[in-house]
């Protein structure tokens, strides 16, 4: 059984045991919305990993609460909103979560975030000498809207003239197709993998102090 002492290799601010229900929050100061995803613990033995916030130096995102990769040798800094390790007997279940307003427009970014989290976990498990055959990964995307992208809208209007909108990745159509199948293509370049993804719809609650508030309670599956 893994305990808090097993994470001694990590900075103390990079992990904590969750002992009661908790909320994962996404706050956007520019678009004025807050997403609160409440995770029901239900007696699960759960650790939040890599949870120390890193200051964001990207001026474009200065109005958003962001998370960044701790593996500085990667070609991207993407990292998801939550990485949780569930201890279930001899099994380790990694729950990787991202909150996005409209994920269809951010599938490439989400894919990098999921790969980043997986690489963080694999690196940690290698140090801890954990048998990877006992480890499984689960991916979740909580969202407000799941609207059609410009590519989908154009292709519906002009079915015989398929188009990729300028500035988007050339592999966006296949990512969209997989998303409709509740799958995600994670990774970058030739280093990609395909995984099932659980979609979690957020519900509008109220407008509070100028922010649209969205809230949903969820149990890890």
mmCIF file of C-alpha atoms in Angstrom:
data_model
loop_
_atom_site.group_PDB
_atom_site.id
_atom_site.type_symbol
_atom_site.label_atom_id
_atom_site.label_comp_id
_atom_site.label_asym_id
_atom_site.label_seq_id
_atom_site.Cartn_x
_atom_site.Cartn_y
_atom_site.Cartn_z
ATOM 1 C CA UNK A 1 0.000 0.000 0.000
ATOM 2 C CA UNK A 2 1.385 3.408 -1.026
ATOM 3 C CA UNK A 3 1.415 6.035 1.720
ATOM 4 C CA UNK A 4 2.388 9.694 1.919
ATOM 5 C CA UNK A 5 5.937 8.644 2.847
ATOM 6 C CA UNK A 6 6.371 7.040 -0.577
ATOM 7 C CA UNK A 7 6.208 10.493 -2.182
ATOM 8 C CA UNK A 8 9.223 11.798 -0.262
ATOM 9 C CA UNK A 9 11.052 12.215 -3.604
ATOM 10 C CA UNK A 10 8.616 15.032 -4.454
ATOM 11 C CA UNK A 11 8.519 18.594 -3.172
ATOM 12 C CA UNK A 12 6.038 18.620 -0.261
ATOM 13 C CA UNK A 13 3.878 21.102 -2.149
ATOM 14 C CA UNK A 14 3.564 18.709 -5.099
ATOM 15 C CA UNK A 15 1.319 16.139 -3.415
ATOM 16 C CA UNK A 16 -1.397 15.816 -0.812
ATOM 17 C CA UNK A 17 -3.867 13.179 0.264
ATOM 18 C CA UNK A 18 -7.507 14.079 -0.365
ATOM 19 C CA UNK A 19 -9.516 13.213 2.721
ATOM 20 C CA UNK A 20 -12.897 14.653 1.763
ATOM 21 C CA UNK A 21 -14.865 15.813 -1.278
ATOM 22 C CA UNK A 22 -13.031 18.574 -3.148
ATOM 23 C CA UNK A 23 -13.452 21.034 -6.010
ATOM 24 C CA UNK A 24 -11.341 21.459 -9.138
ATOM 25 C CA UNK A 25 -11.751 25.034 -10.375
ATOM 26 C CA UNK A 26 -11.159 26.715 -13.714
ATOM 27 C CA UNK A 27 -11.464 30.516 -13.598
ATOM 28 C CA UNK A 28 -11.175 32.720 -16.671
ATOM 29 C CA UNK A 29 -10.940 36.413 -15.811
ATOM 30 C CA UNK A 30 -11.158 37.497 -19.444
ATOM 31 C CA UNK A 31 -14.254 35.544 -20.492
ATOM 32 C CA UNK A 32 -15.708 35.877 -16.994
ATOM 33 C CA UNK A 33 -16.649 32.317 -16.120
ATOM 34 C CA UNK A 34 -15.862 29.867 -13.338
ATOM 35 C CA UNK A 35 -16.141 26.079 -13.588
ATOM 36 C CA UNK A 36 -16.345 24.191 -10.276
ATOM 37 C CA UNK A 37 -16.147 20.415 -10.635
ATOM 38 C CA UNK A 38 -16.821 18.755 -7.284
ATOM 39 C CA UNK A 39 -15.228 15.328 -6.943
ATOM 40 C CA UNK A 40 -17.027 12.960 -4.571
ATOM 41 C CA UNK A 41 -14.419 10.963 -2.689
ATOM 42 C CA UNK A 42 -16.663 8.041 -1.656
ATOM 43 C CA UNK A 43 -14.026 6.507 0.647
ATOM 44 C CA UNK A 44 -11.412 6.394 -2.105
ATOM 45 C CA UNK A 45 -7.744 6.470 -1.083
ATOM 46 C CA UNK A 46 -6.687 9.364 -3.290
ATOM 47 C CA UNK A 47 -3.629 11.575 -3.760
ATOM 48 C CA UNK A 48 -3.429 14.830 -5.712
ATOM 49 C CA UNK A 49 -0.047 14.850 -7.500
ATOM 50 C CA UNK A 50 2.003 17.642 -9.127
ATOM 51 C CA UNK A 51 -0.353 20.173 -7.593
ATOM 52 C CA UNK A 52 2.065 23.046 -6.925
ATOM 53 C CA UNK A 53 1.115 26.020 -9.087
ATOM 54 C CA UNK A 54 3.786 27.422 -11.397
ATOM 55 C CA UNK A 55 3.806 31.116 -12.288
ATOM 56 C CA UNK A 56 2.674 31.659 -15.852
ATOM 57 C CA UNK A 57 5.036 33.784 -17.938
ATOM 58 C CA UNK A 58 2.798 33.732 -21.028
ATOM 59 C CA UNK A 59 1.359 37.240 -21.388
ATOM 60 C CA UNK A 60 -1.513 35.938 -23.520
ATOM 61 C CA UNK A 61 -2.761 33.871 -20.573
ATOM 62 C CA UNK A 62 -2.120 36.351 -17.778
ATOM 63 C CA UNK A 63 -5.874 36.520 -17.054
ATOM 64 C CA UNK A 64 -6.230 32.766 -16.551
ATOM 65 C CA UNK A 65 -5.295 30.396 -13.756
ATOM 66 C CA UNK A 66 -2.935 27.934 -15.444
ATOM 67 C CA UNK A 67 -0.865 24.851 -14.690
ATOM 68 C CA UNK A 68 2.493 24.086 -16.265
ATOM 69 C CA UNK A 69 4.631 21.024 -16.844
ATOM 70 C CA UNK A 70 7.425 20.351 -14.364
ATOM 71 C CA UNK A 71 9.374 18.368 -16.968
ATOM 72 C CA UNK A 72 11.248 21.270 -18.518
ATOM 73 C CA UNK A 73 12.909 19.142 -21.181
ATOM 74 C CA UNK A 74 9.611 18.617 -23.018
ATOM 75 C CA UNK A 75 8.872 20.637 -26.167
ATOM 76 C CA UNK A 76 5.562 21.829 -24.646
ATOM 77 C CA UNK A 77 4.538 23.174 -21.243
ATOM 78 C CA UNK A 78 0.917 21.959 -21.280
ATOM 79 C CA UNK A 79 -0.426 20.332 -18.113
ATOM 80 C CA UNK A 80 -3.980 19.396 -17.052
ATOM 81 C CA UNK A 81 -6.052 20.872 -14.232
ATOM 82 C CA UNK A 82 -5.834 17.786 -12.049
ATOM 83 C CA UNK A 83 -3.785 14.605 -11.664
ATOM 84 C CA UNK A 84 -5.011 12.148 -9.029
ATOM 85 C CA UNK A 85 -3.679 8.766 -7.984
ATOM 86 C CA UNK A 86 -6.197 6.306 -6.548
ATOM 87 C CA UNK A 87 -4.804 3.414 -4.480
ATOM 88 C CA UNK A 88 -7.082 0.411 -4.860
ATOM 89 C CA UNK A 89 -5.412 -2.617 -3.261
ATOM 90 C CA UNK A 90 -2.504 -3.539 -5.509
ATOM 91 C CA UNK A 91 -3.857 -1.423 -8.345
ATOM 92 C CA UNK A 92 -3.015 2.201 -9.077
ATOM 93 C CA UNK A 93 -5.565 4.217 -11.039
ATOM 94 C CA UNK A 94 -4.418 7.543 -12.450
ATOM 95 C CA UNK A 95 -7.249 10.037 -12.982
ATOM 96 C CA UNK A 96 -6.258 12.884 -15.313
ATOM 97 C CA UNK A 97 -8.699 15.780 -15.619
ATOM 98 C CA UNK A 98 -8.995 18.892 -17.763
ATOM 99 C CA UNK A 99 -11.683 21.599 -17.613
ATOM 100 C CA UNK A 100 -12.423 23.379 -20.901
ATOM 101 C CA UNK A 101 -15.193 25.770 -21.893
ATOM 102 C CA UNK A 102 -15.474 24.358 -25.420
ATOM 103 C CA UNK A 103 -13.091 21.385 -25.822
ATOM 104 C CA UNK A 104 -13.697 20.870 -29.555
ATOM 105 C CA UNK A 105 -11.616 23.978 -30.213
ATOM 106 C CA UNK A 106 -8.780 22.782 -27.945
ATOM 107 C CA UNK A 107 -8.322 19.089 -28.750
ATOM 108 C CA UNK A 108 -4.670 19.481 -29.725
ATOM 109 C CA UNK A 109 -3.922 21.281 -26.458
ATOM 110 C CA UNK A 110 -5.865 18.722 -24.390
ATOM 111 C CA UNK A 111 -3.927 15.921 -26.074
ATOM 112 C CA UNK A 112 -0.636 17.521 -25.029
ATOM 113 C CA UNK A 113 -1.929 18.066 -21.489
ATOM 114 C CA UNK A 114 -2.867 14.403 -21.149
ATOM 115 C CA UNK A 115 0.463 13.205 -22.527
ATOM 116 C CA UNK A 116 2.321 15.566 -20.196
ATOM 117 C CA UNK A 117 0.490 14.165 -17.175
ATOM 118 C CA UNK A 118 1.171 10.578 -18.239
ATOM 119 C CA UNK A 119 4.883 11.303 -18.669
ATOM 120 C CA UNK A 120 5.015 12.920 -15.222
ATOM 121 C CA UNK A 121 3.404 9.853 -13.676
ATOM 122 C CA UNK A 122 5.548 7.329 -15.547
ATOM 123 C CA UNK A 123 8.696 9.205 -14.484
ATOM 124 C CA UNK A 124 7.575 9.177 -10.854
ATOM 125 C CA UNK A 125 6.624 5.490 -10.935
ATOM 126 C CA UNK A 126 10.013 4.605 -12.430
ATOM 127 C CA UNK A 127 11.746 6.257 -9.472
ATOM 128 C CA UNK A 128 9.382 4.517 -7.035
ATOM 129 C CA UNK A 129 10.033 1.187 -8.819
ATOM 130 C CA UNK A 130 6.325 0.559 -9.371
ATOM 131 C CA UNK A 131 5.249 -2.292 -11.639
ATOM 132 C CA UNK A 132 3.494 -0.568 -14.550
ATOM 133 C CA UNK A 133 1.308 -3.630 -15.152
ATOM 134 C CA UNK A 134 -0.554 -2.577 -11.980
ATOM 135 C CA UNK A 135 -1.156 0.964 -13.293
ATOM 136 C CA UNK A 136 -4.089 2.202 -15.384
ATOM 137 C CA UNK A 137 -4.876 5.672 -16.744
ATOM 138 C CA UNK A 138 -8.283 7.338 -17.033
ATOM 139 C CA UNK A 139 -8.978 10.652 -18.734
ATOM 140 C CA UNK A 140 -11.773 13.175 -18.163
ATOM 141 C CA UNK A 141 -12.820 16.440 -19.813
ATOM 142 C CA UNK A 142 -15.328 18.666 -18.033
ATOM 143 C CA UNK A 143 -16.910 21.210 -20.363
ATOM 144 C CA UNK A 144 -19.553 23.921 -20.691
ATOM 145 C CA UNK A 145 -20.286 23.690 -24.408
ATOM 146 C CA UNK A 146 -19.473 21.126 -27.072
ATOM 147 C CA UNK A 147 -20.105 23.336 -30.094
ATOM 148 C CA UNK A 148 -19.232 22.655 -33.702
ATOM 149 C CA UNK A 149 -15.919 24.022 -34.913
ATOM 150 C CA UNK A 150 -15.476 26.172 -38.021
ATOM 151 C CA UNK A 151 -14.247 23.084 -39.856
ATOM 152 C CA UNK A 152 -17.402 21.086 -39.061
ATOM 153 C CA UNK A 153 -19.710 23.998 -39.918
ATOM 154 C CA UNK A 154 -18.013 24.619 -43.262
ATOM 155 C CA UNK A 155 -17.999 20.949 -44.202
ATOM 156 C CA UNK A 156 -21.731 20.625 -43.476
ATOM 157 C CA UNK A 157 -22.495 23.589 -45.737
ATOM 158 C CA UNK A 158 -20.009 22.501 -48.415
ATOM 159 C CA UNK A 159 -19.859 18.679 -48.187
ATOM 160 C CA UNK A 160 -17.923 18.310 -51.460
ATOM 161 C CA UNK A 161 -15.220 20.840 -50.618
ATOM 162 C CA UNK A 162 -13.587 19.785 -47.377
ATOM 163 C CA UNK A 163 -11.576 22.476 -45.677
ATOM 164 C CA UNK A 164 -9.170 22.968 -42.800
ATOM 165 C CA UNK A 165 -9.367 26.485 -41.403
ATOM 166 C CA UNK A 166 -6.121 28.425 -41.623
ATOM 167 C CA UNK A 167 -4.102 28.305 -38.438
ATOM 168 C CA UNK A 168 -5.441 24.943 -37.254
ATOM 169 C CA UNK A 169 -3.552 21.660 -37.109
ATOM 170 C CA UNK A 170 -3.843 19.513 -40.243
ATOM 171 C CA UNK A 171 -4.794 16.496 -38.115
ATOM 172 C CA UNK A 172 -7.722 18.341 -36.490
ATOM 173 C CA UNK A 173 -10.435 16.403 -38.421
ATOM 174 C CA UNK A 174 -9.270 13.022 -37.066
ATOM 175 C CA UNK A 175 -9.129 14.474 -33.549
ATOM 176 C CA UNK A 176 -12.710 15.679 -33.985
ATOM 177 C CA UNK A 177 -13.827 12.288 -35.226
ATOM 178 C CA UNK A 178 -12.232 10.547 -32.237
ATOM 179 C CA UNK A 179 -13.780 13.105 -29.868
ATOM 180 C CA UNK A 180 -17.239 12.216 -31.175
ATOM 181 C CA UNK A 181 -16.378 8.603 -30.320
ATOM 182 C CA UNK A 182 -15.424 9.670 -26.762
ATOM 183 C CA UNK A 183 -11.746 9.177 -27.498
ATOM 184 C CA UNK A 184 -8.784 11.513 -27.363
ATOM 185 C CA UNK A 185 -5.540 11.534 -29.319
ATOM 186 C CA UNK A 186 -2.881 12.486 -26.799
ATOM 187 C CA UNK A 187 0.666 13.481 -27.547
ATOM 188 C CA UNK A 188 2.643 15.366 -30.159
ATOM 189 C CA UNK A 189 4.123 14.450 -33.554
ATOM 190 C CA UNK A 190 4.822 10.719 -33.863
ATOM 191 C CA UNK A 191 4.581 10.316 -30.081
ATOM 192 C CA UNK A 192 0.839 9.894 -29.751
ATOM 193 C CA UNK A 193 -1.583 7.437 -28.217
ATOM 194 C CA UNK A 194 -5.355 7.063 -28.286
ATOM 195 C CA UNK A 195 -7.424 6.756 -25.112
ATOM 196 C CA UNK A 196 -11.040 6.641 -24.027
ATOM 197 C CA UNK A 197 -12.192 9.909 -22.457
ATOM 198 C CA UNK A 198 -15.100 10.543 -20.091
ATOM 199 C CA UNK A 199 -17.004 13.749 -20.900
ATOM 200 C CA UNK A 200 -18.479 15.656 -17.969
ATOM 201 C CA UNK A 201 -21.102 18.337 -18.757
ATOM 202 C CA UNK A 202 -21.036 21.372 -16.478
ATOM 203 C CA UNK A 203 -24.341 23.042 -15.575
ATOM 204 C CA UNK A 204 -24.961 26.786 -15.339
ATOM 205 C CA UNK A 205 -25.869 27.853 -11.790
ATOM 206 C CA UNK A 206 -25.928 31.644 -11.646
ATOM 207 C CA UNK A 207 -24.108 34.852 -12.493
ATOM 208 C CA UNK A 208 -22.179 35.962 -9.430
ATOM 209 C CA UNK A 209 -20.199 39.206 -9.310
ATOM 210 C CA UNK A 210 -20.048 39.313 -13.093
ATOM 211 C CA UNK A 211 -18.947 35.689 -13.499
ATOM 212 C CA UNK A 212 -21.037 32.906 -15.041
ATOM 213 C CA UNK A 213 -20.843 30.055 -12.523
ATOM 214 C CA UNK A 214 -20.925 26.401 -13.648
ATOM 215 C CA UNK A 215 -21.050 23.452 -11.259
ATOM 216 C CA UNK A 216 -21.284 19.659 -11.392
ATOM 217 C CA UNK A 217 -20.635 16.839 -8.929
ATOM 218 C CA UNK A 218 -18.807 13.785 -10.199
ATOM 219 C CA UNK A 219 -17.558 10.393 -9.037
ATOM 220 C CA UNK A 220 -14.425 8.939 -10.577
ATOM 221 C CA UNK A 221 -15.235 5.812 -12.571
#
